[in-house]
Amino acid sequence: MSAPNKSYDPVEVEALKPAEIERMRDEAVAAFAAAGDLEALAHAKTAHAGGTSPLSLANREIGALPPQAKAEAGKRVGQARGAVNKALAARQVELEAERDTRVLVEEAVDVTLPYDRVPAGARHPLTTLMERIADIFTAMGYAVADGPEVEAEWYNFDALNFVPDHPARQMQDTFFVQGPDGTSGDESGVVLRTHTSPVQARAMLDREPPVYVICPGRVYRTDELDATHTPVFHQVELLAVDEGLTMADLKGTLDHMVQELFGGEGMKTRLRPNFFPFTEPSAEMDMVCYVCRGESVGNPDRPCRTCGSEGWIELGGCGMVNPKVLVACGVDPEKYSGFAFGFGIERMLMFRHNVEDMRDMVEGDVRFTRPFGMEI
Ligand SMILES: [Zn+2]
């Protein structure tokens, strides 16, 4: 700041010459106009309207003028600063409006864009089918039970009335983890379970009757992987133990299951006599073909690929629990009876969804699983 000088003439002070004031004002207004965005405008504001801007400095010079010169110089500088602040405010409004418009455009949500550009994968159809079957039975009051996949031979065979020389117990049919150890007197080996039936034995031993359980799970047999076989597959087994259960209860339960799974009126089952060690009497269970509902039988004009025009599809084995199995599992056969039913999930998936090659189910290719959707 200049020292007070009583003989100061504002016209003579360089910073307060009218032309200089105008130049400062015009430079400021031009700088604001040139600012392309709010950040540039903030810089221009500091340079041209801040405390150290030329006009502010000039304003301080006024104080050093003699009184008679102050008014005129003050008016001139004040008008210039007023014009500068007005230009600044106007540009501020302009640039804020531009920014708001730009943000609206840039941040607009395009609702037509695909929302799933990162593939979500898919649950395996074997899993969803097993859960769906379990849902049908839990709705009827059954509990889901599970057990170990590496199982004592006793649970897998002996408790289920498989005689010691039953062919299923041979090494060529069953994966043995550990054979029976004759030297230690341990007659029971360890196997990868060949069916989910040992879970039934465990359920009867663990629970007091009545027992209503469904046992979905993975089982193992020494099959080569091909279009119709796999060494690892899935079963669902059903066990009901209660007072007074009969084959009629079993039949009604199976009819309900196929109606829930395949939908609609006319879905029913039939039983054909068979033999299984753990049920007596035993039966193969067929369900009516869910595609032609039996109408392809004897009707060459309407052949059915699903059932081969036979009208029925074989689903699995069932029967009344053998009293010997009840005894082995601590259930009094004089008081209680039970029924059991089991079937393969892979096979059901094949005919339910026209899957022709079982290898597709185990290869883990998401292109196979995705069309089944994300059934929850
Ligand atoms: Zn059919």
Coordinates of C-alpha atoms and ligand atoms in Angstrom, one line a residue:
M1 CA 0.0 0.0 0.0
S2 CA 1.2 3.4 -0.8
A3 CA 2.0 5.8 1.9
P4 CA -0.5 8.6 2.6
N5 CA 0.1 11.5 0.3
K6 CA -1.9 14.6 0.6
S7 CA -1.2 15.7 -2.9
Y8 CA -2.4 12.5 -4.5
D9 CA -4.5 12.9 -7.6
P10 CA -6.3 9.6 -8.3
V11 CA -5.9 10.2 -12.0
E12 CA -2.1 10.3 -11.4
V13 CA -2.0 7.1 -9.3
E14 CA -1.3 4.4 -11.8
A15 CA -3.7 1.8 -10.3
L16 CA -6.5 4.2 -10.0
K17 CA -6.4 5.7 -13.5
P18 CA -9.9 5.3 -15.2
A19 CA -8.4 3.4 -18.1
E20 CA -6.6 1.0 -15.7
I21 CA -9.7 0.4 -13.7
E22 CA -11.6 -0.4 -16.9
R23 CA -8.9 -2.7 -18.0
M24 CA -9.0 -4.6 -14.7
R25 CA -12.8 -4.8 -14.9
D26 CA -12.7 -6.0 -18.5
E27 CA -10.0 -8.5 -17.8
A28 CA -12.1 -9.9 -14.9
V29 CA -15.3 -10.1 -16.9
A30 CA -13.4 -11.8 -19.8
A31 CA -11.8 -14.3 -17.4
F32 CA -15.2 -15.2 -16.0
A33 CA -16.6 -15.6 -19.5
A34 CA -13.7 -17.8 -20.5
A35 CA -14.1 -20.1 -17.5
G36 CA -15.4 -23.3 -18.9
D37 CA -16.5 -24.9 -15.7
L38 CA -17.0 -24.1 -12.0
E39 CA -13.5 -25.1 -11.1
A40 CA -12.0 -22.6 -13.7
L41 CA -14.5 -20.0 -12.5
A42 CA -13.3 -20.5 -8.9
H43 CA -9.7 -19.8 -10.0
A44 CA -10.8 -16.7 -12.0
K45 CA -12.7 -15.5 -8.9
T46 CA -9.6 -15.7 -6.8
A47 CA -7.5 -13.9 -9.4
H48 CA -10.0 -11.2 -10.2
A49 CA -12.3 -10.8 -7.3
G50 CA -10.3 -12.1 -4.4
G51 CA -8.5 -10.2 -1.7
T52 CA -5.3 -9.9 -3.7
S53 CA -6.9 -9.2 -7.1
P54 CA -5.8 -6.0 -8.9
L55 CA -9.2 -4.3 -8.1
S56 CA -8.9 -5.1 -4.4
L57 CA -5.4 -3.8 -4.3
A58 CA -6.5 -0.6 -6.2
N59 CA -9.3 -0.3 -3.6
R60 CA -6.8 -0.2 -0.9
E61 CA -5.0 2.6 -2.6
I62 CA -8.0 4.8 -2.2
G63 CA -7.4 5.1 1.5
A64 CA -4.1 6.8 0.7
L65 CA -5.8 9.5 -1.4
P66 CA -6.5 13.0 -0.1
P67 CA -10.1 13.3 1.0
Q68 CA -11.3 15.3 -2.0
A69 CA -10.0 12.6 -4.4
K70 CA -11.4 9.6 -2.4
A71 CA -15.0 10.0 -3.6
E72 CA -14.4 9.9 -7.2
A73 CA -11.8 7.1 -7.1
G74 CA -14.0 5.2 -4.7
K75 CA -17.0 5.5 -7.0
R76 CA -15.0 4.4 -10.0
V77 CA -13.5 1.3 -8.3
G78 CA -16.8 0.5 -6.6
Q79 CA -18.6 0.5 -9.9
A80 CA -15.9 -1.7 -11.4
R81 CA -16.0 -4.1 -8.5
G82 CA -19.8 -4.2 -8.7
A83 CA -19.7 -5.0 -12.4
V84 CA -17.1 -7.7 -11.7
N85 CA -19.2 -9.3 -9.0
K86 CA -22.3 -9.2 -11.1
A87 CA -20.5 -10.9 -14.0
L88 CA -19.1 -13.5 -11.6
A89 CA -22.6 -14.3 -10.2
A90 CA -24.1 -14.5 -13.6
R91 CA -21.4 -16.9 -14.8
Q92 CA -21.7 -18.9 -11.7
V93 CA -25.4 -19.4 -12.3
E94 CA -24.7 -20.3 -16.0
L95 CA -22.1 -22.9 -15.1
E96 CA -24.2 -24.4 -12.3
A97 CA -27.0 -24.9 -14.7
E98 CA -24.7 -26.5 -17.3
R99 CA -23.3 -28.8 -14.7
D100 CA -26.8 -29.8 -13.5
T101 CA -27.9 -30.6 -17.1
R102 CA -24.8 -32.6 -17.7
V103 CA -25.2 -34.6 -14.5
L104 CA -28.8 -35.4 -15.5
V105 CA -27.6 -36.7 -18.8
E106 CA -24.5 -38.6 -17.6
E107 CA -26.2 -40.1 -14.6
A108 CA -29.4 -41.0 -16.2
V109 CA -30.4 -44.7 -15.7
D110 CA -31.1 -46.6 -18.9
V111 CA -33.7 -49.1 -17.8
T112 CA -33.4 -50.9 -21.1
L113 CA -29.8 -52.0 -20.4
P114 CA -29.4 -55.7 -19.5
Y115 CA -29.2 -56.0 -15.7
D116 CA -27.3 -59.3 -15.6
R117 CA -24.2 -58.6 -17.6
V118 CA -22.3 -60.7 -15.1
P119 CA -23.7 -64.2 -15.5
A120 CA -25.2 -65.4 -12.3
G121 CA -24.6 -69.1 -13.0
A122 CA -27.2 -71.6 -12.3
R123 CA -28.1 -74.2 -9.7
H124 CA -27.7 -77.7 -10.8
P125 CA -31.1 -79.2 -12.0
L126 CA -30.4 -82.3 -9.9
T127 CA -30.3 -80.1 -6.8
T128 CA -33.4 -78.2 -7.7
L129 CA -35.3 -81.4 -8.5
M130 CA -34.3 -83.1 -5.3
E131 CA -35.3 -80.0 -3.3
R132 CA -38.6 -79.9 -5.1
I133 CA -39.3 -83.5 -4.3
A134 CA -38.3 -82.9 -0.7
D135 CA -40.7 -80.0 -0.6
I136 CA -43.6 -82.2 -1.6
F137 CA -42.9 -84.5 1.3
T138 CA -42.1 -81.9 3.9
A139 CA -45.5 -80.4 3.0
M140 CA -47.0 -83.8 4.1
G141 CA -45.1 -83.7 7.4
Y142 CA -42.0 -85.6 6.5
A143 CA -38.6 -84.6 7.8
V144 CA -35.5 -84.5 5.6
A145 CA -32.8 -86.8 6.9
D146 CA -29.2 -87.3 5.8
G147 CA -26.3 -89.5 6.7
P148 CA -22.7 -90.2 5.8
E149 CA -21.7 -91.1 2.2
V150 CA -18.8 -93.2 3.6
E151 CA -20.9 -95.8 5.4
A152 CA -20.4 -98.9 7.6
E153 CA -21.2 -102.0 5.6
W154 CA -23.6 -103.0 8.4
Y155 CA -25.8 -99.9 7.8
N156 CA -25.6 -100.2 4.0
F157 CA -26.3 -104.0 3.8
D158 CA -26.8 -106.0 7.0
A159 CA -29.3 -103.8 8.6
L160 CA -31.3 -103.9 5.4
N161 CA -31.5 -107.6 5.2
F162 CA -28.9 -108.2 2.5
V163 CA -27.5 -111.7 3.0
P164 CA -23.8 -112.0 3.3
D165 CA -23.4 -113.4 -0.2
H166 CA -25.8 -111.0 -1.9
P167 CA -24.3 -110.0 -5.3
A168 CA -24.6 -106.3 -4.5
R169 CA -22.0 -106.7 -1.8
Q170 CA -19.3 -107.8 -4.2
M171 CA -16.4 -105.6 -5.0
Q172 CA -17.4 -105.4 -8.6
D173 CA -20.6 -103.6 -7.6
T174 CA -19.6 -101.7 -4.5
F175 CA -16.8 -99.3 -3.8
F176 CA -15.1 -100.7 -0.6
V177 CA -13.2 -98.1 1.4
Q178 CA -12.1 -100.8 3.8
G179 CA -12.8 -104.5 3.6
P180 CA -14.0 -106.6 6.6
D181 CA -11.1 -107.2 8.9
G182 CA -11.2 -110.9 9.9
T183 CA -8.2 -110.7 12.2
S184 CA -9.7 -108.1 14.5
G185 CA -13.0 -109.8 14.4
D186 CA -14.6 -106.7 12.7
E187 CA -17.0 -108.3 10.2
S188 CA -18.2 -105.0 8.8
G189 CA -16.2 -103.2 6.2
V190 CA -16.6 -99.6 5.1
V191 CA -18.2 -98.7 1.8
L192 CA -19.3 -95.7 -0.2
R193 CA -23.0 -96.1 0.3
T194 CA -24.7 -97.8 -2.7
H195 CA -28.1 -96.4 -1.9
T196 CA -29.7 -93.9 0.6
S197 CA -31.3 -96.7 2.5
P198 CA -28.7 -96.7 5.3
V199 CA -30.2 -93.3 6.2
Q200 CA -33.5 -95.0 6.8
A201 CA -31.8 -97.5 9.2
R202 CA -30.2 -94.6 11.0
A203 CA -33.5 -92.7 11.2
M204 CA -35.2 -95.7 12.8
L205 CA -32.4 -96.1 15.3
D206 CA -32.3 -92.4 16.1
R207 CA -36.0 -91.6 16.4
E208 CA -38.9 -93.1 18.2
P209 CA -41.8 -94.1 15.9
P210 CA -43.7 -92.7 14.2
V211 CA -41.0 -91.9 11.7
Y212 CA -41.6 -90.0 8.5
V213 CA -38.4 -89.1 6.7
I214 CA -37.3 -88.4 3.2
C215 CA -33.6 -89.0 2.4
P216 CA -32.2 -87.3 -0.7
G217 CA -28.5 -87.9 -1.3
R218 CA -25.5 -89.0 -3.4
V219 CA -24.8 -92.7 -3.8
Y220 CA -22.0 -94.7 -5.5
R221 CA -21.7 -97.8 -7.6
T222 CA -18.8 -99.2 -9.7
D223 CA -20.4 -98.3 -13.0
E224 CA -18.5 -96.7 -15.9
L225 CA -19.6 -93.3 -16.9
D226 CA -21.6 -93.5 -20.2
A227 CA -24.9 -92.1 -21.6
T228 CA -27.0 -94.1 -19.1
H229 CA -24.7 -94.8 -16.2
T230 CA -22.6 -92.9 -13.8
P231 CA -20.6 -94.1 -10.8
V232 CA -22.0 -91.2 -8.7
F233 CA -25.7 -90.5 -8.8
H234 CA -28.5 -89.3 -6.6
Q235 CA -31.5 -91.0 -5.0
V236 CA -34.4 -90.0 -3.0
E237 CA -35.8 -92.5 -0.5
L238 CA -38.8 -92.3 1.6
L239 CA -39.6 -94.1 4.8
A240 CA -42.7 -94.1 6.9
V241 CA -43.1 -96.1 10.1
D242 CA -46.2 -95.9 12.1
E243 CA -49.0 -98.0 13.5
G244 CA -51.3 -99.5 10.9
L245 CA -49.6 -98.4 7.7
T246 CA -50.5 -100.5 4.7
M247 CA -49.7 -100.7 1.0
A248 CA -52.7 -98.5 0.4
D249 CA -51.0 -95.7 2.3
L250 CA -47.9 -96.2 0.2
K251 CA -49.9 -96.2 -3.0
G252 CA -51.8 -93.0 -2.0
T253 CA -48.5 -91.3 -1.1
L254 CA -46.9 -92.2 -4.5
D255 CA -50.0 -91.0 -6.4
H256 CA -49.8 -87.7 -4.6
M257 CA -46.1 -87.4 -5.4
V258 CA -46.5 -87.9 -9.1
Q259 CA -49.5 -85.5 -9.2
E260 CA -47.4 -82.8 -7.5
L261 CA -44.3 -83.5 -9.7
F262 CA -45.9 -83.9 -13.1
G263 CA -49.1 -82.0 -12.5
G264 CA -52.7 -82.4 -13.2
E265 CA -55.5 -84.9 -13.1
G266 CA -55.0 -88.4 -14.3
M267 CA -51.5 -88.8 -12.9
K268 CA -51.4 -92.2 -11.1
T269 CA -49.2 -95.1 -10.3
R270 CA -49.3 -98.8 -10.5
L271 CA -47.3 -101.5 -8.6
R272 CA -45.8 -104.6 -10.1
P273 CA -44.5 -107.4 -7.8
N274 CA -40.8 -107.6 -7.4
F275 CA -38.2 -108.5 -4.8
F276 CA -35.9 -106.4 -2.6
P277 CA -34.2 -107.6 0.6
F278 CA -35.4 -104.7 2.7
T279 CA -39.1 -104.7 1.8
E280 CA -41.7 -107.4 1.9
P281 CA -43.9 -107.4 -0.1
S282 CA -41.9 -105.4 -2.7
A283 CA -43.0 -103.8 -5.9
E284 CA -41.7 -101.9 -8.9
M285 CA -43.6 -98.6 -9.2
D286 CA -44.6 -97.2 -12.6
M287 CA -46.4 -93.9 -13.2
V288 CA -48.6 -93.2 -16.0
C289 CA -46.8 -91.4 -18.9
Y290 CA -47.1 -87.7 -18.1
V291 CA -46.9 -86.8 -21.8
C292 CA -49.5 -89.1 -23.4
R293 CA -51.3 -90.1 -20.2
G294 CA -51.5 -93.6 -21.7
E295 CA -53.3 -92.6 -24.8
S296 CA -50.5 -93.7 -27.1
V297 CA -51.1 -97.4 -26.2
G298 CA -52.5 -99.3 -29.2
N299 CA -52.8 -96.0 -31.0
P300 CA -50.2 -96.0 -33.9
D301 CA -51.5 -92.5 -35.0
R302 CA -50.3 -91.0 -31.7
P303 CA -46.9 -92.6 -30.9
C304 CA -45.2 -91.3 -27.7
R305 CA -41.4 -91.0 -27.5
T306 CA -41.4 -90.5 -23.8
C307 CA -42.9 -93.9 -22.8
G308 CA -42.2 -95.7 -26.1
S309 CA -46.0 -95.9 -26.5
E310 CA -46.3 -98.2 -23.5
G311 CA -48.3 -95.7 -21.4
W312 CA -46.3 -96.2 -18.2
I313 CA -42.8 -95.1 -17.0
E314 CA -40.9 -97.1 -14.5
L315 CA -39.9 -94.9 -11.6
G316 CA -38.5 -96.9 -8.7
G317 CA -38.8 -99.7 -6.1
C318 CA -41.0 -99.7 -3.1
G319 CA -42.7 -101.9 -0.6
M320 CA -43.6 -102.5 3.0
V321 CA -40.5 -102.5 5.2
N322 CA -39.3 -106.0 5.9
P323 CA -40.0 -106.9 9.6
K324 CA -36.4 -108.2 9.8
V325 CA -35.3 -104.6 9.0
L326 CA -37.6 -103.2 11.6
V327 CA -36.2 -105.6 14.2
A328 CA -32.6 -104.8 13.2
C329 CA -33.4 -101.1 13.6
G330 CA -35.0 -101.5 17.0
V331 CA -38.7 -101.1 15.9
D332 CA -41.3 -103.6 17.2
P333 CA -42.9 -105.2 14.0
E334 CA -45.8 -106.4 16.1
K335 CA -46.8 -102.8 16.8
Y336 CA -45.5 -100.9 13.8
S337 CA -45.4 -101.3 10.1
G338 CA -43.7 -99.2 7.5
F339 CA -43.3 -98.5 3.9
A340 CA -40.4 -97.3 1.8
F341 CA -39.8 -96.0 -1.7
G342 CA -36.7 -95.0 -3.6
F343 CA -35.8 -93.8 -7.0
G344 CA -33.0 -92.2 -9.0
I345 CA -33.0 -88.5 -9.5
E346 CA -30.8 -88.6 -12.7
R347 CA -33.3 -91.0 -14.3
M348 CA -36.2 -88.8 -13.4
L349 CA -34.4 -85.7 -14.7
M350 CA -33.7 -87.6 -18.0
F351 CA -37.3 -88.4 -18.8
R352 CA -38.8 -85.3 -17.1
H353 CA -36.6 -82.9 -19.2
N354 CA -35.7 -85.1 -22.2
V355 CA -32.0 -85.2 -21.2
E356 CA -30.5 -87.9 -23.4
D357 CA -27.0 -88.3 -22.1
M358 CA -26.2 -88.7 -18.4
R359 CA -22.7 -87.3 -19.0
D360 CA -24.2 -83.9 -19.5
M361 CA -25.3 -83.9 -15.9
V362 CA -21.8 -84.4 -14.5
E363 CA -19.6 -82.3 -16.8
G364 CA -20.4 -79.1 -15.1
D365 CA -21.0 -77.1 -18.3
V366 CA -23.2 -74.1 -17.3
R367 CA -24.7 -74.2 -20.8
F368 CA -26.5 -77.4 -19.7
T369 CA -27.7 -76.1 -16.4
R370 CA -28.7 -72.6 -17.4
P371 CA -31.9 -73.5 -19.4
F372 CA -33.3 -75.1 -16.3
G373 CA -33.4 -71.7 -14.7
M374 CA -32.9 -70.6 -11.1
E375 CA -35.7 -72.5 -9.5
I376 CA -35.5 -71.7 -5.9
Ligands
ZN1 ZN -46.3 -91.6 -23.3

